[in-house]
PDB file of C-alpha atoms in Angstrom:
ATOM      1  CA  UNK A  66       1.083  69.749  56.475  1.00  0.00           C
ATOM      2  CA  UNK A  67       3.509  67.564  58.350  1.00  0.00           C
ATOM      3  CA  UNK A  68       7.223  66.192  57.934  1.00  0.00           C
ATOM      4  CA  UNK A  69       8.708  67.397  54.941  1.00  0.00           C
ATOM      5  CA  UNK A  70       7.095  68.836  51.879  1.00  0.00           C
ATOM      6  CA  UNK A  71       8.556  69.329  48.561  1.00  0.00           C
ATOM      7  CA  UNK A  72       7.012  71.362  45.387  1.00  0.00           C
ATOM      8  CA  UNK A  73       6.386  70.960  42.628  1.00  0.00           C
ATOM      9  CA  UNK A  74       6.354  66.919  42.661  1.00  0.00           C
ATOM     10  CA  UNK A  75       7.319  66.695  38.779  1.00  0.00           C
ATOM     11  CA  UNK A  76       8.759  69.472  36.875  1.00  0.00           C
ATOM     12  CA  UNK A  77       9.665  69.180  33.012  1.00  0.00           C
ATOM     13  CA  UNK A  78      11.917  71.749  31.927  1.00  0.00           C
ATOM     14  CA  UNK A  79      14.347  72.844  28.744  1.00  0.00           C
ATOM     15  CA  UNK A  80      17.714  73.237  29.350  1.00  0.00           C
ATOM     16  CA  UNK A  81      17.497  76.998  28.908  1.00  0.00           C
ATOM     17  CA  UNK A  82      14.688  77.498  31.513  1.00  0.00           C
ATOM     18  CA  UNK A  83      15.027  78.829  34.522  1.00  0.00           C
ATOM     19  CA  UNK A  84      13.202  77.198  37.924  1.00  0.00           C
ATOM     20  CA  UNK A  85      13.646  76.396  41.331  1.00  0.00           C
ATOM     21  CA  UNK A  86      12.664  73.752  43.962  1.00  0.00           C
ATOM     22  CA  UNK A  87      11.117  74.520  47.299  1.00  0.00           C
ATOM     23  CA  UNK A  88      11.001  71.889  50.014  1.00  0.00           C
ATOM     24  CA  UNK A  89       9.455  72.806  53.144  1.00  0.00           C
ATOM     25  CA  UNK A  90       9.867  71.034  56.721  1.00  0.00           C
ATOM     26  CA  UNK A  91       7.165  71.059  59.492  1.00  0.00           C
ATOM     27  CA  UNK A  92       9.652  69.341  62.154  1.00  0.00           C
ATOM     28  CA  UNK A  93      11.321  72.340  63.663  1.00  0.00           C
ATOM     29  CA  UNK A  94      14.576  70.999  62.572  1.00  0.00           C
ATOM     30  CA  UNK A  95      17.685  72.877  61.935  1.00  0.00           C
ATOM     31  CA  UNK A  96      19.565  70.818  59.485  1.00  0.00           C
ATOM     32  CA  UNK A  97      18.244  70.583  55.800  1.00  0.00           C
ATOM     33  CA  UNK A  98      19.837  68.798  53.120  1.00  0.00           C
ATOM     34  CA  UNK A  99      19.416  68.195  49.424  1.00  0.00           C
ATOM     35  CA  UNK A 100      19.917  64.905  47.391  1.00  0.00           C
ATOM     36  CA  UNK A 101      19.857  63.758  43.904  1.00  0.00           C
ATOM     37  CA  UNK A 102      18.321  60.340  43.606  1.00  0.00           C
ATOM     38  CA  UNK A 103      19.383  58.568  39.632  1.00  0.00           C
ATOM     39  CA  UNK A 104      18.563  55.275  39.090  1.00  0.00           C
ATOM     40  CA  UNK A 105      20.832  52.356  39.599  1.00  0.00           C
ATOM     41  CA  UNK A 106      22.648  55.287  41.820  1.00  0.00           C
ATOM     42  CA  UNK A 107      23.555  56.093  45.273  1.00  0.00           C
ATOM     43  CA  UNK A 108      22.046  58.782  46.428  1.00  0.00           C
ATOM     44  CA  UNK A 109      24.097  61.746  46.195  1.00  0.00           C
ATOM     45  CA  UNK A 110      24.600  64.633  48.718  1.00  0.00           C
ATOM     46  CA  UNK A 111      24.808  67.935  47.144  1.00  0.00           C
ATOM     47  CA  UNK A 112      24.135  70.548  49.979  1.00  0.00           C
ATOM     48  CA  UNK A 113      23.820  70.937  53.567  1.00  0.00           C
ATOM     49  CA  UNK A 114      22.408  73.978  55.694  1.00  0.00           C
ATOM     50  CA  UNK A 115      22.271  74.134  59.318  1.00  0.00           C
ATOM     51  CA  UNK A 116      20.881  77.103  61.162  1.00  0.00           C
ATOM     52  CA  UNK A 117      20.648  78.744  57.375  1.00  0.00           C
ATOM     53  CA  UNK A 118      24.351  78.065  56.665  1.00  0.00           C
ATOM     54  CA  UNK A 119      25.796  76.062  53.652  1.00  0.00           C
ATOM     55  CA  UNK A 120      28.211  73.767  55.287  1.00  0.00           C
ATOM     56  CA  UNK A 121      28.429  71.476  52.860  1.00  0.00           C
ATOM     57  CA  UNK A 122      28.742  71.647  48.668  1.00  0.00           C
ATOM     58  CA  UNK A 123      29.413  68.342  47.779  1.00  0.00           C
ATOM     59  CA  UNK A 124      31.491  69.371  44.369  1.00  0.00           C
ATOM     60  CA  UNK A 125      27.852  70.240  42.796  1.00  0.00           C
ATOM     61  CA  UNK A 126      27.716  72.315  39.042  1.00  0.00           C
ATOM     62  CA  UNK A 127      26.841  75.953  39.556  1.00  0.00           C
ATOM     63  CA  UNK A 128      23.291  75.668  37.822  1.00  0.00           C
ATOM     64  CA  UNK A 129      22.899  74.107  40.775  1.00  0.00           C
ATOM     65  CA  UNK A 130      22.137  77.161  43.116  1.00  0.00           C
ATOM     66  CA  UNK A 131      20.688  76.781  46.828  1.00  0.00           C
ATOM     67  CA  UNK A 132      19.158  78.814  49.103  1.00  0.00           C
ATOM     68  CA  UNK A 133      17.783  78.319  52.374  1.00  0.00           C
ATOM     69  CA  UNK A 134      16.054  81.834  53.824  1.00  0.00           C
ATOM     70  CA  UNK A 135      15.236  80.319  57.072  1.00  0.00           C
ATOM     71  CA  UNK A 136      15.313  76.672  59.048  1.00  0.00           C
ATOM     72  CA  UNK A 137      11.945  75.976  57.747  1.00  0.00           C
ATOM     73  CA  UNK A 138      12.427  76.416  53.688  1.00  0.00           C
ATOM     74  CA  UNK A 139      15.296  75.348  51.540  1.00  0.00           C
ATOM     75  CA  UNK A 140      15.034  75.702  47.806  1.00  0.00           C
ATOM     76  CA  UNK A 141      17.244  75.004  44.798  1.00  0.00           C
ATOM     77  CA  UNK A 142      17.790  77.136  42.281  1.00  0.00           C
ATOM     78  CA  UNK A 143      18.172  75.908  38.105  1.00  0.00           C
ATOM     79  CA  UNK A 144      19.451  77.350  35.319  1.00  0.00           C
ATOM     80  CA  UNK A 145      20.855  75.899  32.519  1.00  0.00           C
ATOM     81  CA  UNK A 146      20.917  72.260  33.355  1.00  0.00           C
ATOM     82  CA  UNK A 147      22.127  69.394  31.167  1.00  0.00           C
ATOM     83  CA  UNK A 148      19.898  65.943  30.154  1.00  0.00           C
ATOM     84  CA  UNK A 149      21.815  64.216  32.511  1.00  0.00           C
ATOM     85  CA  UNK A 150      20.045  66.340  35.972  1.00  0.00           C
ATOM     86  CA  UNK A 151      17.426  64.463  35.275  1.00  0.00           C
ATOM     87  CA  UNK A 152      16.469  62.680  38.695  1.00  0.00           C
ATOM     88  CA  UNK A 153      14.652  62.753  41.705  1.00  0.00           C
ATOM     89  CA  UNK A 154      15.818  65.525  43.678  1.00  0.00           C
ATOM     90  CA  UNK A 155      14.991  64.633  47.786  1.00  0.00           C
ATOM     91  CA  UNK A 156      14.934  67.125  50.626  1.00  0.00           C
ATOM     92  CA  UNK A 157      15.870  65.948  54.145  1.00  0.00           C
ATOM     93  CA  UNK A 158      15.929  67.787  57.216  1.00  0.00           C
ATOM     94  CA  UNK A 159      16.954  66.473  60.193  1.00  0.00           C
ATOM     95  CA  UNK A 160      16.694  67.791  63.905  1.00  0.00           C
ATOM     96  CA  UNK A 161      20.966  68.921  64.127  1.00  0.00           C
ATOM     97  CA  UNK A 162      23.646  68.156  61.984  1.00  0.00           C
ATOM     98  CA  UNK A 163      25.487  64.843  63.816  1.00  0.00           C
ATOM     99  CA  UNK A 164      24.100  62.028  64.263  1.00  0.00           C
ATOM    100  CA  UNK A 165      20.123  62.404  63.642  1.00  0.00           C
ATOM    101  CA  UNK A 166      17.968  60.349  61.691  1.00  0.00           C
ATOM    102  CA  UNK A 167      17.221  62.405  58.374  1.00  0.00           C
ATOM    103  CA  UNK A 168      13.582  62.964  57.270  1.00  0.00           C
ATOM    104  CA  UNK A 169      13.172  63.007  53.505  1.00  0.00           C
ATOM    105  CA  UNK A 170      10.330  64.551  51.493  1.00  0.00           C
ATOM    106  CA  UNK A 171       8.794  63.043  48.687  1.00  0.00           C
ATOM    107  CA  UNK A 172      10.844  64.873  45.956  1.00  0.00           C
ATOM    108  CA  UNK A 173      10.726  66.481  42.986  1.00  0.00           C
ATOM    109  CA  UNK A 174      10.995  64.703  39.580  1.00  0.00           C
ATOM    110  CA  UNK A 175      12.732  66.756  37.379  1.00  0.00           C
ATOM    111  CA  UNK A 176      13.268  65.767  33.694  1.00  0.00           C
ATOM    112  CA  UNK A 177      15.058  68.080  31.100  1.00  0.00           C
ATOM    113  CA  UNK A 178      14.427  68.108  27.606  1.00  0.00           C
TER     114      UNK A 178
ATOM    115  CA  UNK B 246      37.554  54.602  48.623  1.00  0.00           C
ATOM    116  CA  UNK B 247      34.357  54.759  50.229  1.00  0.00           C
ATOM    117  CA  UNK B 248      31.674  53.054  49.170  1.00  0.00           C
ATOM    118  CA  UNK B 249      28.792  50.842  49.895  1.00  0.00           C
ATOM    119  CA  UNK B 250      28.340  47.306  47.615  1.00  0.00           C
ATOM    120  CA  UNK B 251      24.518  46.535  47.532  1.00  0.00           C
ATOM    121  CA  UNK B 252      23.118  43.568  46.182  1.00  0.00           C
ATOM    122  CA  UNK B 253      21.385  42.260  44.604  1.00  0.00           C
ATOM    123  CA  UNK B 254      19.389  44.843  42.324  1.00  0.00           C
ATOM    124  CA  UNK B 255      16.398  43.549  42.518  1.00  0.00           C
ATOM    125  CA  UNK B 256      14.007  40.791  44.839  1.00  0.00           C
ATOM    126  CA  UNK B 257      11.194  38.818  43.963  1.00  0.00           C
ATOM    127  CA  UNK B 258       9.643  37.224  46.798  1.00  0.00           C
ATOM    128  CA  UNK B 259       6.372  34.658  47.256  1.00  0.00           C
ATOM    129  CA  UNK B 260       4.447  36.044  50.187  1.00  0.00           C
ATOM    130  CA  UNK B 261       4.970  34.335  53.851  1.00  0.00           C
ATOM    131  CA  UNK B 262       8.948  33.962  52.458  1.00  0.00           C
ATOM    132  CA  UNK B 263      11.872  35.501  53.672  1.00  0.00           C
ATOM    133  CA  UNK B 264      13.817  38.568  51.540  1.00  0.00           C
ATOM    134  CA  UNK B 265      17.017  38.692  52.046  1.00  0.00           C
ATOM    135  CA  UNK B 266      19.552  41.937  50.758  1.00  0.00           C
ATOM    136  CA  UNK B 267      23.030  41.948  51.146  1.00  0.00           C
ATOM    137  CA  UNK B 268      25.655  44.665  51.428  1.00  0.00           C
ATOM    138  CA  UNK B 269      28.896  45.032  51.781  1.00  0.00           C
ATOM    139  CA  UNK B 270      31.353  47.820  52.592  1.00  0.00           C
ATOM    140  CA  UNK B 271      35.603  48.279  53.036  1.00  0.00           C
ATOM    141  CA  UNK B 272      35.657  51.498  55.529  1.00  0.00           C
ATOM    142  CA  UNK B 273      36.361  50.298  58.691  1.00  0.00           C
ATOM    143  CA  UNK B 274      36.220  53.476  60.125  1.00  0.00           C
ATOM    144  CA  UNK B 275      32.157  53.317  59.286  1.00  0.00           C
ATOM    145  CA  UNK B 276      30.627  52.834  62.715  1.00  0.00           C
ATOM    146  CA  UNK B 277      26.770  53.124  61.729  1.00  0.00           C
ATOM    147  CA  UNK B 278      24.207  51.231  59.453  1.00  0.00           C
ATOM    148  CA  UNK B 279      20.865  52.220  58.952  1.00  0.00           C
ATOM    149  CA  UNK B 280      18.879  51.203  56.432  1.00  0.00           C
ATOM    150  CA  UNK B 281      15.898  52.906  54.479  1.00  0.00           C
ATOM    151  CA  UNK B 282      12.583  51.607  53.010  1.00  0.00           C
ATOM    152  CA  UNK B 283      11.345  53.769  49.532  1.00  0.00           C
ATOM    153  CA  UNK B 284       8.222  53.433  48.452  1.00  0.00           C
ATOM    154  CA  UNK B 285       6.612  54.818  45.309  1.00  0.00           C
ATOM    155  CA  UNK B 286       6.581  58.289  44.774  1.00  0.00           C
ATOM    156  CA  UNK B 287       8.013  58.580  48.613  1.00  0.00           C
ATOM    157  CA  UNK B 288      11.376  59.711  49.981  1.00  0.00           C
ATOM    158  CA  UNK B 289      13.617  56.964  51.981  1.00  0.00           C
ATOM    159  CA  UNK B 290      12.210  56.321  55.261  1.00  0.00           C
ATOM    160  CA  UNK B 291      14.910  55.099  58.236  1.00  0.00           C
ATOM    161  CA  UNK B 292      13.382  51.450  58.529  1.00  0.00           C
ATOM    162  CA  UNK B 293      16.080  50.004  60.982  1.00  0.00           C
ATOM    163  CA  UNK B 294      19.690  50.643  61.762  1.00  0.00           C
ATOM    164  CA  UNK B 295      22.698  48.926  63.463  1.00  0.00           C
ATOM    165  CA  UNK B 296      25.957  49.994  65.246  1.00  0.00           C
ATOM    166  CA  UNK B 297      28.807  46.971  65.072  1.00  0.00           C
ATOM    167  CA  UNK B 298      29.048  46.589  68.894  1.00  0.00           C
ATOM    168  CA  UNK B 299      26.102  44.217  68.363  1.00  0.00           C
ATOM    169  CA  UNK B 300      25.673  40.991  65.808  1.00  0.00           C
ATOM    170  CA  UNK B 301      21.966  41.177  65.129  1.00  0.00           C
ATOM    171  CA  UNK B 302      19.339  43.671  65.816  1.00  0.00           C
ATOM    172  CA  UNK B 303      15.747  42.730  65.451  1.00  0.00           C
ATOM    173  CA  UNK B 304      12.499  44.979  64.666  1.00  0.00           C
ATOM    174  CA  UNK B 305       9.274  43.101  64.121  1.00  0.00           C
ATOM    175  CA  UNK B 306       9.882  41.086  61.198  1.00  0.00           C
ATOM    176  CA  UNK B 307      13.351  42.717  60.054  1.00  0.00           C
ATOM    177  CA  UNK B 308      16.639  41.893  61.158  1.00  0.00           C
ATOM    178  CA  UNK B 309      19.669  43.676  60.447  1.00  0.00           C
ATOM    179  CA  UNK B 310      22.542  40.798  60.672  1.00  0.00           C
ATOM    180  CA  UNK B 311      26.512  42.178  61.113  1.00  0.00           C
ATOM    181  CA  UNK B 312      29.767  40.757  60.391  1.00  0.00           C
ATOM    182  CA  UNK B 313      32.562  42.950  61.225  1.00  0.00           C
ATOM    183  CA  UNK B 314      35.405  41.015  59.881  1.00  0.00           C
ATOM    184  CA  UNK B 315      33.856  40.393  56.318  1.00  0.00           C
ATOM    185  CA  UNK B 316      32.661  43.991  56.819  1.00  0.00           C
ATOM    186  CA  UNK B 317      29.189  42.939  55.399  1.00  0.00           C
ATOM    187  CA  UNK B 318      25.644  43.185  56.919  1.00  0.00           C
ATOM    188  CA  UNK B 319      22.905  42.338  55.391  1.00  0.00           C
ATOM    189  CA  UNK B 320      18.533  42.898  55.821  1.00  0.00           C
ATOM    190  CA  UNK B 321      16.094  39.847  56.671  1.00  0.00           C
ATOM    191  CA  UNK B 322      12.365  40.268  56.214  1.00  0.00           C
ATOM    192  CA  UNK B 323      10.503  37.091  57.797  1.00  0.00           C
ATOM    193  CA  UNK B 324       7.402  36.339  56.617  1.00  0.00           C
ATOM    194  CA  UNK B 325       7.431  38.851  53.802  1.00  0.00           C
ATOM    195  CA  UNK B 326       4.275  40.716  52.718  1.00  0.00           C
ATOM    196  CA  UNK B 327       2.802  42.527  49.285  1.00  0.00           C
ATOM    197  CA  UNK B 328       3.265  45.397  51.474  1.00  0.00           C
ATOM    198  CA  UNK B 329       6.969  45.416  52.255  1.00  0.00           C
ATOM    199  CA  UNK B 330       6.974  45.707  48.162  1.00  0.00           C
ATOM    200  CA  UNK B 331       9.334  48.899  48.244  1.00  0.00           C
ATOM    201  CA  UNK B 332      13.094  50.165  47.140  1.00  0.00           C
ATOM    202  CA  UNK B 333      15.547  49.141  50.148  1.00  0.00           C
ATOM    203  CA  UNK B 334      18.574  51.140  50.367  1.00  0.00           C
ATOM    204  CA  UNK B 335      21.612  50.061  52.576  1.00  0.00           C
ATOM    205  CA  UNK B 336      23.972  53.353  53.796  1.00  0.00           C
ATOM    206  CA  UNK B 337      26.950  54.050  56.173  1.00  0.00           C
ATOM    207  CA  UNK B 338      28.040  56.871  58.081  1.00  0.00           C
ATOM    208  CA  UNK B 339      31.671  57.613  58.935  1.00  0.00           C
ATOM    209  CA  UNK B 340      32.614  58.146  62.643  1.00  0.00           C
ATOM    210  CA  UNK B 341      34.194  61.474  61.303  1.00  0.00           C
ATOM    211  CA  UNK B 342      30.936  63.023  59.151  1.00  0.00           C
ATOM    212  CA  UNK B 343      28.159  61.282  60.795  1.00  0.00           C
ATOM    213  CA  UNK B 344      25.311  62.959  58.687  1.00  0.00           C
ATOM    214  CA  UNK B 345      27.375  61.969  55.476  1.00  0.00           C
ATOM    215  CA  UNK B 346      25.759  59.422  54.992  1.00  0.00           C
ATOM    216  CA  UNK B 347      27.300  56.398  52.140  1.00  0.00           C
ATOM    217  CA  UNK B 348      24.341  54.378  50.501  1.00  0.00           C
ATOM    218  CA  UNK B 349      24.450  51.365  48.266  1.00  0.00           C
ATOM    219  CA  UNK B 350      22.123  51.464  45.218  1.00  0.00           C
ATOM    220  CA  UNK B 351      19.359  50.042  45.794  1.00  0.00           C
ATOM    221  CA  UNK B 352      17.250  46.883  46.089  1.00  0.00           C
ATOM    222  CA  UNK B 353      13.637  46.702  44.339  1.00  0.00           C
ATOM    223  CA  UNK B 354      11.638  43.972  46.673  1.00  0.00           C
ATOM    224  CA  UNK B 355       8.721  42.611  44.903  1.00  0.00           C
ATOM    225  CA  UNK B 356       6.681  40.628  47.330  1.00  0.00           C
ATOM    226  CA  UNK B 357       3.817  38.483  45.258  1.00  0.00           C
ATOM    227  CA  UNK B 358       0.599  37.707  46.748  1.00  0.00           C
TER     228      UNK B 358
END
């Protein structure tokens, strides 16, 4: 596997279910990020780690839960969420925070019922 | 308030013409421009980026054009192809947060054969 790797690709959940998001980065970088990508949209920062530290919560709902165990793996935790979540949800890493270019993954299409 | 203005929503292009994808910003204090290229079922890839010390910056066929006083800069692709078919997103970074990065919405580029 190379760059950045996000499972599962599409994920339909209820709004009472409980799942999570990995994303994976084979780039030995230490700054991970996730986005939520709506249509017609900006993308939206939600949450930055670097060296396994949150330094960033971009005013995101708490059934939004991160978690990132190591430099490599970041996931995001859900519980609870609301028809409107649905979106893309990207992963980026890049190599430090500052002024890097950020790698994204291929997401995770999340739709909730 | 910070935001980035991208137009227009969506591009229809004959092949061997030029696409053209405008944006438009009111922080001054941005001080970097990249854009990214999306394609189908893929996470934003950096495609070419601009500081505003410098009018024009050219890669193969895409040019990134500047104009500091209108605060506007826009994305040229000569001699467009089917395979430059593909989301185009316009962002900004502030000199203060430079991984924070502000992107427009979005431009779906059709390129017909």
């Amino acid at each position: 596997e190379t760059g950045v790797t996000q499972t599962p690709r599409h994920l339909v959940m209820g709004m009472t279910n409980k799942k999570s998001l990995k994303c994976e980065q084979h780039l030995g970088h230490n700054a991970m990020y996730w986005y939520k990508q709506s249509a017609k949209k900006p993308l939206e920062l939600m949450f930055v780690y670097s060296l396994e530290e949150r330094v960033e919560n971009n005013s995101v709902p708490s059934r939004f839960s991160p978690e990132c165990p190591n430099s490599s793996h970041l996931f995001l935790h859900l519980h609870t969420l609301q028809p409107e979540d649905s979106a893309l949800y990207l992963c980026a890493s890049s190599q430090d925070l500052g002024f890097y270019e950020q790698y994204f993954g291929p997401g995770t299409r999340l739709t909730v019922t | 308030q910070q935001q980035v203005k991208q137009s227009p929503q969506s591009l229809i292009v004959q092949k061997g013409g030029i696409s053209i994808i405008n944006c438009a910003y009111e922080n001054t204090a941005f001080d970097y421009f990249p854009w990214y290229q999306q394609f189908p079922g893929k996470g934003p890839a950096l495609l070419i980026a601009i500081r505003p010390d410098v009018s024009e910056k050219k890669e193969g066929r895409f040019t990134i054009s500047f104009n500091k006083s209108a605060k506007q800069f826009s994305l040229h692709i000569m001699d467009s192809q089917p395979g430059d078919s593909a989301t185009y997103f316009c962002a900004a970074s502030p000199t203060s947060g430079t991984y924070k990065y502000i992107f427009g919405t979005g431009t779906r580029l059709k390129v017909l054969a």
